Structures are given as structure tokens and as C-alpha cells.
XYZ file of C-alpha atoms in Angstrom:
765
model
C 136.905 102.306 83.535
C 135.138 99.791 85.771
C 138.083 99.850 88.161
C 138.075 103.651 88.235
C 134.323 103.796 88.940
C 134.712 101.267 91.748
C 137.505 103.267 93.336
C 135.543 106.529 93.043
C 132.511 104.951 94.663
C 134.737 103.747 97.484
C 136.013 107.287 98.052
C 132.483 108.698 98.248
C 131.478 105.955 100.665
C 134.584 106.738 102.686
C 133.517 110.389 103.007
C 130.017 109.383 104.128
C 131.331 106.883 106.683
C 133.711 109.448 108.128
C 130.823 111.873 108.629
C 128.843 109.210 110.498
C 131.894 108.404 112.614
C 132.193 112.082 113.491
C 128.590 112.211 114.653
C 128.939 109.257 117.012
C 132.563 109.246 118.062
C 132.080 111.115 121.328
C 129.271 108.846 122.374
C 130.969 106.008 123.994
C 152.041 99.466 88.320
C 152.906 102.862 87.870
C 153.590 103.553 91.499
C 154.698 107.070 90.764
C 152.532 109.979 89.630
C 153.214 111.284 86.168
C 155.089 114.300 87.485
C 157.332 112.367 89.879
C 160.584 110.536 89.501
C 160.619 106.797 89.984
C 161.782 105.702 93.429
C 165.472 104.933 93.644
C 167.651 103.245 96.189
C 166.880 104.374 99.723
C 170.283 106.044 100.082
C 169.898 108.128 96.947
C 168.078 111.438 96.934
C 164.398 110.919 96.145
C 162.432 113.617 94.387
C 158.641 113.498 94.515
C 156.513 116.497 93.614
C 153.141 115.548 95.067
C 151.607 112.843 97.262
C 151.405 109.105 96.602
C 149.172 106.777 98.616
C 150.352 103.587 96.921
C 153.637 101.790 96.378
C 152.996 98.827 94.032
C 155.412 95.973 94.478
C 156.105 96.856 98.110
C 155.177 94.225 100.664
C 154.360 96.842 103.311
C 152.023 99.824 103.621
C 154.018 102.799 102.345
C 152.965 106.310 101.395
C 154.990 109.355 100.354
C 154.705 113.113 100.174
C 156.829 115.421 98.068
C 157.844 119.050 97.853
C 154.373 120.168 96.798
C 152.850 118.987 100.093
C 155.863 119.893 102.258
C 156.521 123.424 101.001
C 153.854 124.775 98.699
C 150.681 123.736 100.535
C 151.889 124.561 104.071
C 152.916 127.895 105.588
C 156.667 128.249 104.828
C 158.739 126.863 107.671
C 156.195 124.207 108.660
C 157.378 120.850 109.917
C 157.143 118.147 107.243
C 155.378 116.055 109.886
C 152.428 118.409 109.560
C 152.098 117.499 105.881
C 152.000 113.804 106.841
C 148.892 114.431 108.943
C 146.643 114.006 105.899
C 147.776 110.405 105.352
C 145.859 107.463 106.876
C 146.923 106.247 110.304
C 148.827 109.468 111.109
C 148.038 111.854 113.953
C 150.246 114.946 114.246
C 149.614 117.524 116.961
C 151.166 120.867 117.900
C 150.327 124.105 119.692
C 151.660 126.387 116.945
C 150.574 126.763 113.304
C 153.828 125.328 111.872
C 154.242 122.237 114.057
C 157.699 123.468 115.035
C 157.263 124.193 118.776
C 158.905 121.066 120.140
C 157.390 120.783 123.628
C 153.992 120.332 121.980
C 154.787 118.388 118.792
C 153.928 114.720 118.669
C 153.133 112.134 116.024
C 151.441 108.754 116.431
C 151.070 105.874 113.969
C 148.561 103.079 114.481
C 148.432 103.672 118.229
C 152.200 103.976 118.767
C 153.482 107.258 120.173
C 156.549 109.085 118.909
C 158.932 107.420 121.381
C 158.174 104.052 119.784
C 158.725 105.026 116.146
C 161.831 105.343 113.982
C 163.040 108.437 112.095
C 165.941 108.951 109.679
C 167.278 111.686 107.380
C 169.189 110.350 104.359
C 169.713 107.192 106.410
C 171.066 109.125 109.431
C 169.126 108.144 112.568
C 167.207 110.965 114.246
C 166.316 108.899 117.314
C 162.812 109.516 118.648
C 163.014 113.280 117.956
C 162.003 113.933 121.560
C 162.067 117.260 123.416
C 164.439 115.955 126.074
C 167.685 115.454 124.203
C 168.736 111.817 124.684
C 169.127 110.108 121.319
C 168.542 112.433 118.376
C 166.940 115.636 117.148
C 163.728 116.980 115.648
C 163.507 117.039 111.868
C 162.946 120.825 111.963
C 166.394 121.192 113.571
C 168.001 118.653 111.218
C 167.075 120.277 107.898
C 165.188 123.288 106.557
C 161.882 122.216 105.003
C 162.694 123.827 101.636
C 165.680 121.465 101.285
C 163.622 118.283 101.580
C 162.724 116.226 98.513
C 160.518 113.447 99.887
C 159.131 112.006 103.104
C 158.331 108.306 103.119
C 155.956 106.869 105.714
C 155.710 103.192 106.632
C 152.943 102.460 109.138
C 153.468 99.324 111.170
C 156.764 98.018 109.828
C 159.543 100.075 108.330
C 162.278 98.807 106.037
C 164.357 96.109 107.696
C 167.589 98.102 107.497
C 166.199 101.362 108.945
C 168.725 102.733 111.452
C 166.463 102.843 114.497
C 166.477 101.038 117.833
C 162.985 102.281 118.800
C 160.943 101.227 115.767
C 157.963 99.326 117.174
C 155.159 100.914 115.205
C 156.494 102.402 111.982
C 159.101 104.653 110.399
C 159.329 108.081 108.819
C 162.248 108.512 106.429
C 163.212 111.985 105.217
C 165.296 112.563 102.081
C 167.125 115.795 101.332
C 167.006 117.341 97.875
C 170.105 117.269 95.692
C 171.659 120.530 94.475
C 170.273 122.056 91.299
C 172.163 121.294 88.098
C 171.907 124.962 87.072
C 173.617 127.695 89.095
C 171.242 130.128 90.748
C 169.685 131.429 93.925
C 166.291 131.550 95.575
C 164.796 133.732 98.295
C 161.572 133.433 100.257
C 160.190 136.097 102.590
C 157.224 135.452 104.903
C 155.253 137.849 107.088
C 152.116 137.094 109.028
C 150.116 136.926 112.230
C 151.767 137.606 115.583
C 154.593 139.635 114.015
C 155.873 136.602 112.136
C 158.739 137.125 109.746
C 160.855 134.417 108.139
C 163.588 134.663 105.511
C 165.000 131.743 103.537
C 167.863 132.087 101.046
C 169.729 129.416 99.084
C 172.581 129.508 96.565
C 173.265 126.627 94.146
C 176.598 126.212 92.397
C 175.217 124.228 89.502
C 176.932 121.176 88.028
C 180.669 121.338 87.345
C 182.092 118.070 85.982
C 179.883 116.031 88.315
C 180.233 118.290 91.364
C 177.361 120.403 92.672
C 176.427 121.977 95.982
C 174.096 124.377 97.735
C 174.239 126.524 100.843
C 171.106 127.856 102.537
C 170.193 129.973 105.535
C 166.828 130.438 107.260
C 165.949 132.969 109.954
C 162.546 132.897 111.641
C 161.021 134.986 114.420
C 157.444 135.059 115.700
C 155.619 136.170 118.799
C 153.634 133.540 120.634
C 149.961 133.605 119.725
C 149.137 134.024 123.419
C 151.095 135.281 126.402
C 154.541 136.855 126.464
C 157.587 135.897 124.442
C 158.732 134.888 121.018
C 160.183 131.881 119.223
C 163.322 132.291 117.132
C 165.462 130.044 114.981
C 168.506 130.295 112.729
C 169.498 127.387 110.514
C 172.135 126.765 107.865
C 172.299 123.760 105.512
C 174.999 122.647 103.108
C 174.872 119.766 100.670
C 177.614 118.824 98.227
C 177.425 115.956 95.725
C 180.026 114.451 93.410
C 178.866 111.879 90.834
C 180.880 109.883 88.352
C 180.732 106.807 86.207
C 177.671 104.594 86.264
C 175.788 105.791 89.327
C 178.723 106.305 91.725
C 178.273 109.225 94.078
C 179.555 110.794 97.274
C 177.533 113.381 99.167
C 178.097 115.554 102.225
C 175.246 117.047 104.215
C 175.796 119.498 107.087
C 173.339 121.312 109.317
C 173.688 123.984 111.995
C 170.620 124.963 113.997
C 169.938 127.375 116.861
C 166.498 127.716 118.441
C 165.039 129.751 121.302
C 161.419 129.162 122.277
C 159.331 130.704 125.028
C 156.907 128.027 126.162
C 153.139 127.854 126.101
C 151.531 126.883 129.406
C 150.205 123.344 129.773
C 146.471 123.295 130.490
C 144.085 120.877 132.142
C 140.431 120.392 131.280
C 139.530 122.309 134.428
C 142.019 125.167 134.038
C 140.874 125.723 130.472
C 137.231 125.931 131.530
C 137.996 128.235 134.473
C 140.731 130.409 132.965
C 140.139 130.226 129.216
C 142.001 129.089 126.116
C 144.430 132.031 126.313
C 145.671 131.215 129.827
C 149.467 131.197 129.784
C 152.612 131.940 131.798
C 152.567 135.145 133.869
C 155.670 136.841 132.437
C 156.206 139.825 132.666
C 153.823 140.015 135.677
C 156.401 139.310 138.394
C 154.248 140.511 141.297
C 151.492 137.972 140.612
C 154.109 135.213 140.295
C 155.569 136.190 143.684
C 152.108 136.246 145.243
C 151.463 132.728 143.927
C 154.806 131.507 145.258
C 154.137 132.977 148.696
C 150.665 131.431 148.796
C 152.105 128.052 147.827
C 154.379 128.281 150.853
C 151.539 129.300 153.182
C 152.178 133.047 153.139
C 149.021 134.807 152.004
C 146.261 134.089 149.504
C 146.440 133.161 145.855
C 145.748 135.989 143.386
C 142.128 136.629 142.454
C 142.750 135.586 138.859
C 142.746 131.959 140.080
C 139.443 132.203 141.960
C 137.640 130.286 139.232
C 139.595 127.126 140.018
C 138.096 124.572 142.449
C 139.221 124.739 146.067
C 141.080 121.410 145.852
C 142.947 122.346 142.658
C 146.740 122.676 142.984
C 146.800 126.400 142.279
C 150.543 126.558 142.746
C 150.879 124.449 139.588
C 148.251 126.371 137.580
C 150.908 128.592 136.010
C 154.443 129.889 136.502
C 156.331 133.063 135.798
C 158.042 131.749 132.655
C 159.332 128.728 130.767
C 161.467 128.248 127.682
C 163.716 125.976 125.673
C 167.066 126.520 123.915
C 168.742 124.111 121.482
C 171.993 124.249 119.483
C 172.695 121.409 117.042
C 175.380 120.460 114.564
C 174.822 117.515 112.240
C 177.052 116.135 109.491
C 176.726 113.080 107.293
C 179.062 111.755 104.599
C 177.491 109.185 102.269
C 178.734 107.150 99.350
C 177.162 104.780 96.849
C 179.557 102.687 94.747
C 178.972 100.231 91.929
C 181.557 97.539 92.636
C 180.510 95.343 89.725
C 177.477 94.702 87.572
C 174.549 94.309 89.972
C 176.703 94.902 93.086
C 176.366 98.155 95.062
C 177.958 99.263 98.303
C 176.322 102.075 100.289
C 177.825 103.658 103.387
C 177.061 106.670 105.589
C 179.084 108.065 108.459
C 177.570 110.743 110.670
C 178.145 112.924 113.728
C 175.660 114.912 115.793
C 176.276 117.295 118.704
C 173.573 118.987 120.760
C 173.649 121.425 123.642
C 170.400 122.587 125.172
C 168.561 123.940 128.167
C 164.945 123.785 129.309
C 163.913 126.491 131.763
C 161.154 126.830 134.331
C 160.786 129.602 136.924
C 159.615 127.524 139.864
C 158.083 128.530 143.227
C 158.946 125.102 144.639
C 162.481 126.357 145.337
C 163.248 129.856 146.670
C 166.213 131.900 145.466
C 166.541 133.752 148.779
C 164.448 134.720 151.814
C 163.034 137.648 149.805
C 162.677 135.996 146.360
C 160.455 132.880 146.569
C 161.125 131.837 142.944
C 164.199 130.181 141.418
C 165.265 129.324 137.892
C 165.144 125.583 137.392
C 166.985 124.327 134.321
C 167.382 120.944 132.689
C 170.685 121.052 130.830
C 171.406 118.703 127.944
C 174.543 117.551 126.198
C 174.667 114.903 123.468
C 177.471 113.687 121.210
C 176.844 110.715 118.958
C 178.475 109.253 115.914
C 177.856 106.193 113.825
C 178.095 104.296 110.573
C 175.553 102.529 108.392
C 176.543 100.303 105.491
C 174.851 97.880 103.128
C 175.914 95.603 100.298
C 173.359 94.843 97.591
C 173.695 92.318 94.830
C 171.601 90.211 92.464
C 171.682 86.434 92.095
C 169.186 85.239 89.517
C 165.736 86.349 90.676
C 167.062 87.293 94.099
C 167.892 90.821 95.288
C 170.041 90.334 98.366
C 170.923 93.027 100.890
C 173.300 92.712 103.829
C 173.807 95.604 106.206
C 175.110 96.855 109.530
C 174.598 99.880 111.766
C 176.687 100.961 114.725
C 176.366 104.025 116.938
C 178.055 105.409 120.043
C 176.231 108.080 122.029
C 177.274 110.032 125.115
C 174.553 111.964 126.891
C 174.598 114.270 129.896
C 171.452 115.434 131.640
C 171.522 117.611 134.711
C 169.034 119.630 136.707
C 170.196 122.882 138.269
C 168.715 125.735 140.257
C 169.877 129.327 139.819
C 169.071 132.403 141.854
C 166.699 135.047 140.558
C 166.903 138.589 141.866
C 163.658 139.759 140.318
C 161.739 139.876 137.035
C 163.450 138.981 133.747
C 162.336 139.043 130.127
C 165.336 137.574 128.276
C 165.805 133.992 127.126
C 169.421 132.856 127.263
C 171.462 129.876 128.505
C 171.637 130.588 132.230
C 174.174 127.804 132.765
C 176.758 129.689 130.704
C 176.605 132.809 132.873
C 175.845 131.670 136.407
C 176.774 129.004 138.941
C 173.891 126.905 140.268
C 173.229 127.044 143.996
C 171.652 123.563 143.870
C 172.112 120.559 141.597
C 169.312 117.976 141.745
C 171.050 115.439 139.511
C 173.798 115.015 136.950
C 173.461 111.845 134.899
C 175.860 110.528 132.279
C 174.724 107.897 129.796
C 176.749 105.878 127.312
C 174.703 104.020 124.717
C 176.082 101.534 122.204
C 173.915 100.259 119.360
C 174.856 97.371 117.095
C 172.558 96.101 114.366
C 173.045 93.671 111.487
C 170.484 92.495 108.972
C 170.078 90.327 105.891
C 167.229 90.316 103.404
C 166.391 88.450 100.217
C 163.760 89.752 97.796
C 162.587 87.185 95.263
C 160.864 88.102 91.997
C 158.724 85.248 90.694
C 156.060 84.564 88.078
C 157.467 87.103 85.623
C 157.670 89.697 88.423
C 154.005 89.290 89.304
C 154.978 87.878 92.693
C 157.443 89.539 95.063
C 158.520 87.831 98.262
C 161.016 89.190 100.737
C 162.383 87.361 103.727
C 164.841 88.799 106.194
C 165.884 89.251 109.777
C 167.922 91.603 111.902
C 169.899 91.310 115.087
C 169.765 94.272 117.481
C 171.820 94.850 120.624
C 171.664 98.111 122.601
C 173.526 98.684 125.876
C 173.058 101.760 128.057
C 175.327 102.498 131.009
C 174.227 105.197 133.464
C 176.420 106.959 135.987
C 175.241 109.430 138.628
C 177.911 112.124 138.861
C 176.320 113.776 141.896
C 174.303 112.137 144.691
C 170.594 111.924 143.816
C 167.478 110.107 144.941
C 165.610 110.735 141.683
C 167.796 108.695 139.318
C 169.624 105.387 139.399
C 172.905 104.220 137.937
C 173.757 100.884 136.394
C 173.546 99.103 133.058
C 170.685 97.856 130.867
C 170.865 95.787 127.701
C 168.114 95.246 125.147
C 169.118 92.417 122.856
C 167.500 90.112 120.323
C 169.474 87.973 117.939
C 166.623 87.139 115.560
C 163.932 89.638 114.576
C 162.247 88.352 111.415
C 160.386 90.262 108.728
C 158.465 88.580 105.910
C 156.373 90.080 103.142
C 154.631 89.185 99.892
C 153.124 91.244 97.086
C 151.109 89.897 94.165
C 150.106 91.859 91.074
C 146.544 91.031 90.110
C 147.088 92.933 86.876
C 148.966 95.987 85.675
C 146.905 98.265 87.924
C 146.155 96.248 91.049
C 148.131 94.382 93.686
C 147.663 92.832 97.112
C 150.230 92.521 99.882
C 150.790 90.971 103.291
C 153.617 91.324 105.795
C 154.795 90.331 109.248
C 157.476 92.043 111.336
C 158.893 91.652 114.819
C 160.801 94.445 116.556
C 162.126 95.452 119.965
C 162.807 98.862 121.491
C 165.924 99.880 123.369
C 165.379 100.876 126.989
C 166.953 104.291 126.584
C 167.266 106.217 129.839
C 163.760 105.311 131.047
C 164.744 102.589 133.589
C 167.142 104.990 135.321
C 164.462 107.578 136.171
C 163.652 105.634 139.346
C 165.356 105.398 142.718
C 168.393 103.135 142.999
C 166.447 100.711 145.168
C 163.612 100.460 142.646
C 166.024 100.054 139.759
C 167.955 97.263 141.479
C 164.712 95.446 142.300
C 163.276 95.783 138.779
C 166.367 95.280 136.610
C 166.348 91.466 136.568
C 162.680 91.181 135.603
C 162.467 93.928 132.970
C 162.213 92.931 129.332
C 162.539 95.222 126.322
C 159.308 96.351 124.727
C 158.423 94.185 121.746
C 155.927 94.365 118.894
C 154.629 91.934 116.318
C 152.742 93.425 113.391
C 150.654 91.821 110.657
C 149.460 93.845 107.646
C 147.218 92.993 104.696
C 146.243 95.368 101.930
C 144.997 96.132 98.440
C 146.226 98.861 96.076
C 144.942 100.099 92.735
C 145.820 102.897 90.367
C 144.825 104.245 87.001
C 145.368 107.316 84.883
C 143.327 109.529 87.215
C 143.406 107.870 90.629
C 145.302 105.981 93.317
C 143.525 103.930 95.992
C 144.645 101.788 98.894
C 142.959 99.808 101.644
C 144.776 98.038 104.442
C 144.105 96.290 107.721
C 146.569 95.700 110.539
C 146.938 93.801 113.785
C 149.706 94.558 116.284
C 150.551 93.019 119.624
C 152.759 95.210 121.769
C 154.301 93.301 124.697
C 156.220 94.313 127.837
C 154.940 97.879 127.773
C 156.968 99.949 130.236
C 155.038 102.629 132.076
C 156.672 105.472 134.002
C 154.566 107.309 136.579
C 155.775 110.395 138.469
C 154.104 111.164 141.833
C 154.766 114.923 141.779
C 154.083 118.007 139.612
C 156.123 118.172 136.424
C 158.207 121.085 137.707
C 159.312 119.111 140.794
C 162.167 116.595 140.701
C 161.304 113.221 142.240
C 161.855 109.525 141.579
C 159.465 107.884 139.131
C 157.925 104.445 139.258
C 158.590 101.985 136.416
C 156.311 99.031 135.723
C 155.903 96.359 133.068
C 152.176 96.723 132.539
C 151.612 93.978 129.981
C 150.362 93.996 126.422
C 148.577 96.347 124.062
C 146.623 95.066 121.077
C 145.932 97.352 118.117
C 143.727 96.459 115.205
C 142.287 98.678 112.550
C 142.020 99.753 108.945
C 143.335 102.532 106.696
C 141.721 103.764 103.490
C 143.075 106.314 101.053
C 141.864 107.608 97.698
C 143.641 110.155 95.496
C 141.599 111.367 92.508
C 142.885 113.556 89.664
C 139.882 113.837 87.309
C 141.220 116.722 85.207
C 144.536 118.445 84.678
C 145.508 120.459 87.763
C 142.847 119.086 90.129
C 143.739 116.700 92.941
C 141.443 115.387 95.703
C 142.813 113.210 98.525
C 140.651 111.413 101.097
C 141.906 109.226 103.907
C 140.116 107.437 106.726
C 141.557 105.525 109.678
C 140.006 103.279 112.285
C 142.177 102.251 115.228
C 141.103 100.048 118.137
C 144.064 100.045 120.538
C 143.470 98.678 124.041
C 145.498 97.662 127.080
C 145.228 93.965 127.829
C 146.152 93.917 131.512
C 145.653 95.673 134.834
C 148.808 96.786 136.575
C 149.980 97.297 140.145
C 150.922 100.720 141.513
C 150.026 100.988 145.211
C 147.030 98.852 144.352
C 145.456 97.489 141.198
C 144.918 99.972 138.378
C 142.054 98.625 136.195
C 143.405 99.281 132.693
C 142.445 95.990 131.032
C 140.299 96.620 127.923
C 140.753 100.393 128.229
C 141.729 102.442 125.194
C 145.310 103.610 124.749
C 145.790 107.219 125.852
C 146.190 110.003 123.323
C 145.071 107.940 120.322
C 141.770 108.659 118.521
C 139.674 105.751 117.339
C 138.749 107.474 114.081
C 140.355 110.091 111.861
C 139.314 111.475 108.495
C 141.147 113.858 106.195
C 140.096 115.440 102.929
C 142.125 117.881 100.855
C 141.612 119.456 97.460
C 144.162 121.372 95.394
C 143.743 123.011 91.994
C 146.184 124.687 89.606
C 145.247 126.779 86.566
C 147.148 129.416 84.580
C 149.586 130.248 87.374
C 146.989 130.077 90.143
C 147.133 127.437 92.844
C 144.555 126.916 95.594
C 144.205 124.248 98.243
C 141.922 123.528 101.171
C 142.192 120.644 103.601
C 140.205 119.498 106.606
C 141.124 116.966 109.292
C 138.761 115.309 111.765
C 140.334 113.864 114.917
C 138.196 111.740 117.212
C 137.991 111.766 120.976
C 141.213 110.934 122.859
C 141.444 109.549 126.375
C 143.938 111.210 128.706
C 143.944 108.701 131.593
C 144.846 105.016 131.603
C 141.466 104.139 133.117
C 139.635 106.248 130.495
C 137.815 108.365 133.079
C 138.815 111.597 131.306
C 139.062 112.599 127.654
C 139.294 115.512 125.228
C 136.578 115.941 122.601
C 136.825 115.423 118.870
C 137.351 118.345 116.509
C 137.698 119.493 112.900
C 140.430 121.856 111.698
C 140.521 123.374 108.213
C 143.556 125.004 106.530
C 143.666 126.774 103.173
C 146.086 128.449 100.812
C 146.222 130.317 97.520
C 149.180 131.460 95.420
C 149.980 132.954 92.056
C 153.081 132.232 89.970
C 154.051 135.244 87.862
C 156.668 133.205 85.992
C 159.805 134.934 84.709
C 159.772 138.690 85.128
C 161.975 141.629 86.113
C 165.144 139.611 85.555
C 163.938 136.732 87.760
C 163.533 133.149 86.621
C 160.490 132.710 88.888
C 158.356 134.939 91.094
C 155.335 133.870 93.141
C 153.108 135.255 95.873
C 151.245 133.071 98.371
C 148.703 133.348 101.197
C 148.111 130.620 103.792
C 145.420 130.493 106.471
C 145.707 127.970 109.287
C 142.670 126.941 111.354
C 140.511 128.810 108.858
C 137.320 128.688 110.955
C 139.094 129.613 114.221
C 138.260 126.365 116.007
C 139.274 126.202 119.687
C 140.490 122.721 120.555
C 143.085 120.723 122.437
C 145.904 119.962 120.037
C 148.517 118.075 122.037
C 147.845 115.666 124.899
C 150.270 114.079 127.345
C 152.783 116.933 127.322
C 153.372 116.279 131.034
C 152.556 112.583 130.822
C 149.392 110.686 131.645
C 147.923 109.526 134.952
C 145.749 106.575 135.918
C 142.810 108.609 137.240
C 141.655 112.174 136.650
C 137.829 112.266 136.793
C 137.814 116.005 137.529
C 140.224 116.932 134.750
C 142.988 118.406 136.915
C 146.081 116.980 135.166
C 147.898 119.775 133.341
C 149.015 117.823 130.312
C 147.182 119.500 127.419
C 148.093 122.144 124.855
C 145.606 124.408 123.104
C 145.768 124.434 119.330
C 146.627 127.735 117.665
C 143.729 129.974 116.561
C 143.286 131.227 112.999
C 146.429 132.807 111.565
C 147.472 134.230 108.184
C 150.825 134.208 106.396
C 151.915 135.912 103.174
C 155.006 134.700 101.306
C 156.963 136.159 98.407
C 159.231 133.709 96.600
C 161.828 134.501 93.957
C 164.312 132.400 92.004
C 167.301 133.865 90.165
């Protein structure tokens, strides 16, 4: 009882401290909840119903969310990353209410942006999940949210064997749900704001002598909440599992995804003030787009709608006729787990992923003809990758030993093409399939080979009160680039990021049955990817010999406690990020030009995470989390002069965040409300420009009718996002960051979606 009172007092103090931080921020042993299954091997399906902020026995900071947070407390179809936003140290941003619009989605952990994190699905690497297809795919294209079982978050240092060559600041591991053991079907229908409609259907075969499978299909269509256009997706998932003997299993997962998204216009601080939150692309107003294009080329005046912008503002970049993105993905993974002998397990996963995509921008910087001053500029993507992960686990006395390897081959094409436009258009389709470009700015081919091996020993001492794990991995990533057409914007050549010894050490000590403390250290490097090749050949040749792969060293220390009605965790971290590579582009985002690449030194991040989950009575759950992050650049850098970034805060990362969420279930009713405070974020490297802090509140209510009318289950739900209709900047850095922007002209911001409502009807047969 004393422990419970102490933890409750800490949670109340946490809420008070977060309120004070909000006021001043803009001024300069049972690890598993009672209703969840115990964690299993990382290659087995994990099933967790709710949220867990502790992981006793683990030597790292780990938290998990389950199907309740992923599906039932979010609008159906939401990205599981959005559900992670309530956990400490996590910032997730998007311009749409589901977190599915990829140009705007971004997640940061402890000051590390998405490109420096690691993501996997059932052990299959998802790369950095970036918009530009180079190494993987977004989780929303990899699996339908309803088919997820658990998401596991590790801030700072992921598991040693995680299949990622970009993991500097943490990992997010997604686990798909297994098929149901009973044959049946389920259907979910959603309607809501902006003509939203979404249908999800799934059929389960049930268990037949150890074999089970499901097949699902999801179709979603919604209008943008501002401007012209819609966003559509179709996705099919299949999972088949065969189990036999003592824990042996083979599983096949397959995914097919097609998405079409009209874009939202990037804003700047100034364009938002002058033109409003609802400023967007001009489509279908072709005449105004032509007038802007003519004015950009010195023929006439800009339209009156832009008069509110300052005279020195680049009005030609203030908006465009239209923009959009198209993606088609196929993903397949075949996994097996085999008990070779008592205490000896072999796990293996083979996978293949193919992507074809196109990003579109109607640009006035290139004319289609003497009479049409606008052309269609496309960035066309092609990716084929395949790989294998494998691990051997065995026990020797008090030692749990794991040896593993990962290998991947990836072939990527990126090209930029210009197509003629004859006049206005209002359809979104792959232009490359139907037309021949009149100009090709570049055509790059990349071959990337990843090889990783690791070994880890986990020792259980003092009657399992003390856990120590010691391990290391070896990572070697080679990228070869070839320019298939002449270009001044990209280079060709070869880059290799290699480190033979990357250690990871951790310790956990149980103070008693309900409390433990932990400490860990991890060292990681990040593969170069295609970044070094986005410069001119001359710059690449000059920089190649002196570039080093980005590297991080992370220390974590923490305390965890749990009882019958609560879970609590407190952790501190220190990270040194070395050899940070910075790409700067001296032209508007819609224009193709060579970038500049610099090693701009170190970043140091230090901070603390607190989390408290309280379940005082049956059906009531209250989660609070607070994060403090002090991430600063350590050095100035040179770019046509000295850029004074030393001691400046890292861009896009708030110093403080606070989240509180309450859910309650009673007699078929379920209600939840959650609020998230995000502190001020700087949007220049010299910190001369920033976006303000904000609160956003979401809520939901549902009723479960139980079995009726021949159905096994029937429920009705209502979700409201941004309940109080807060206007705020959600995403930052969508077009990158700049060193200076005192007037707020850089168009690299996305407005968060206003209040929206969604009603869902769910049935199970």
C-alpha cells in the first residue's frame, strides 16, 4: 500500500509539473496486465489488449500498446504510430486525423527523427518508413491496423538483433495478430467528416489440425479536410499459420496495398498568417495557377489572393496547382520457429518487398509549351528488396545465448521526369504509365547490401533477481549508385558504412517482487543510404574520403514499479550522436538542384521520461506520461561561412511533452478521452524561428450490444479528433530545415486537422 501511495503521489506531481512546463515553455514482476498474455519470443505473435508502461526484467526502457489502444480508442484506420503518441519520449505528427497521410507523418524518439530509428513488422525490416521510397514502407501500407496484435517501443536502444541499419535512437516493433482459432468473419463500417467512408472485412478459417489463416480487405476513401481532392486506399492481408509439436510453427504473411493521396500544401509561418490555416493547392482553379506561373516568369502580376504576403516573399512558391502521391506495395514474409532440442530454438524469416510509386507536383518552374506555363513534375520510385533473418537460441546453465544474422539486398530506382500538360486536370493517376516525359532531370539506380551478425548472452543470477546481458553486433552496409542519365543534381559512386564491433550491455535488478532498476549502454551506426549521392559529382568526390557514418552512444537508467492497480516507470537518458550529416538544398523544394552535404559534428541529448498507469477500480484506466528532452548541437558548421549552431536546440523536437488519457468501461459502454501537450519546436538550425506549443484533445465512446440478431458481437462507436478544434502546426520539416528564417518564410510546416467526427459499426459473425 505504501508503494501504491508513493506511485500515485508521483503521478499527481507529474500532472502539476506538466502544467507548469506548459505555462513557461514558450518563454525562452508481473510485467503484463491481468488481461494480457505474457510476452513470448520476439518472432512469435504477441497479443496485448491494453497498454503497458513497464517491462520488468528488461535491461532497457520498453513500453507496449495492444489492440485496445491501436483499434478501439482511435478512429478506425488510424496509424498505430498515433497510439504510441501517448507514451513518454514519443512525438508523432500528421496533417490528417488518422496519421496516415505519409508526406506529413513523422515520429521522433528522444530527439532522433524518423530517419534515424528502426522499424520492423514480425521481424521484417520496414526501413525508415520514409515518404521517398528508398529502403522500406510505412506501417499503414504494410498491414491493416485491425490485424495488429502489439506494438513494442524501445526508446534509445532497441533489441540487439533488430533488423535495422538506421537504428540510432530507438526501435518500434510491430507484431501481427494470429488467426482466430474459431472460424468466423468480422466487418467494420466507418462514416464521418469530409465524406469519409471505410470498410474492413476479415474471414478466419479457424483451427484445422494446427492450420489456421485469415484473409482481410480494407477500402478507405475520404475528402481532404481543406482544398480539393481525396485520399484513397485499398489493402489486402493474408496470414496463415501451421503449428505442431512443442511450439514449432511456420507462418506466412502477405500484404498488398494501393494508395492515392492528393497532397496538402506546405505552409510557412508567414503564409499561414497572411493566407490562413485553410490555404491549400489551387486545383481546380487553373486560371489562377496560370496567372501565378506567368508572374513567376515576369509576365504580369501575381493574383490578388497573394497580396497579403510580404513583397520579398517568393510568391511563386506560395502554392501550386496540384500535388499528389501514389504507392503500390507487395510484401511477403515466411517465418519459422523450430525446437531443435530441449532449450534450443531456431528462428528464421525470409521476406520480399516490391514498391512502385510516383510523387506529383504541377510546377511553374518548367513550361509545358509556349502557351501552357505549367508542367507535371514527377518523382518516380521503384524498389525491390529481399532478405533473411535468422537466430539460434539456447540455454547453458544460467545463460540464455542468442546468435543471429541478417542479410538484405535492395535495388532502388529514383527518377525525376517532366510531362506536358494541356490544361486543367482533376484526376490522380500514374502519369508515367500513360505518357512519355519531355525532360528527365535524373535517373538514379542504387544497389544496397546489408550484412549484420550479432551475439548476446543473458545471465540470470541471484535466484533471477539479477539479469545481465552482454552482446555485440557487426554491421556492414554498402550502397552503389549509378546515374543512368546525365545529371548535375546527383552523384554516382560507392559508400560503405561498416563497424565490426558495436557493443550493448544492460543490467536489471529486482528490488522485490514489485520493483526493479535497470541500466544499459548501446552503440550503433547508421547506413549512409542515398543521402551522400544527392550532391554534385565534384562535391561527392571531395567529401567521400572524409565522411564517417553517423554514430550514437546511449546510456539509460531507470526504475519500474507495479502493483495490483498501477504501473509506474521513471527513466533518464544521455545520448551522444556523432558525425551528424546535414543536407541543405539551395532551391525551392519543387526545383531540382544539387544539395550540399556536411558533417556538422555532434548532438547531445539528455532527459527524463515518467509514466504512471493507474487502474483504481474495475474498468477504469488513467495513463499519464511526461517527457523532458534537452537536445542540442555541439558544433558550428561551415556552409558559405560559419553557421552558429553550437548550443542550439535540435530542430523539430519539443523540450517538454505531457500526455494524459482516461478510459472507462461499464456494462457494455466504453469511453475514453486523451490530451497531449507538445512544447515549442524550433524550425531553424540557429533557433531564430519556431512554432508554438499546443494542446490537442481526442475522445471516443462506444457501446457493445453483445450477441444479437444472429451475430456473435455488435458494437457502435463514435470518435472525435481534435475535440476543441485547436488550430496548430502539426508537422514540421516537411520540406527540410534551413539555417536562418527570422521572418518565417520557409514553407516546411503542415497544419493539423481541425475537429472531425467518425461513427463506426462493427460486427462479428
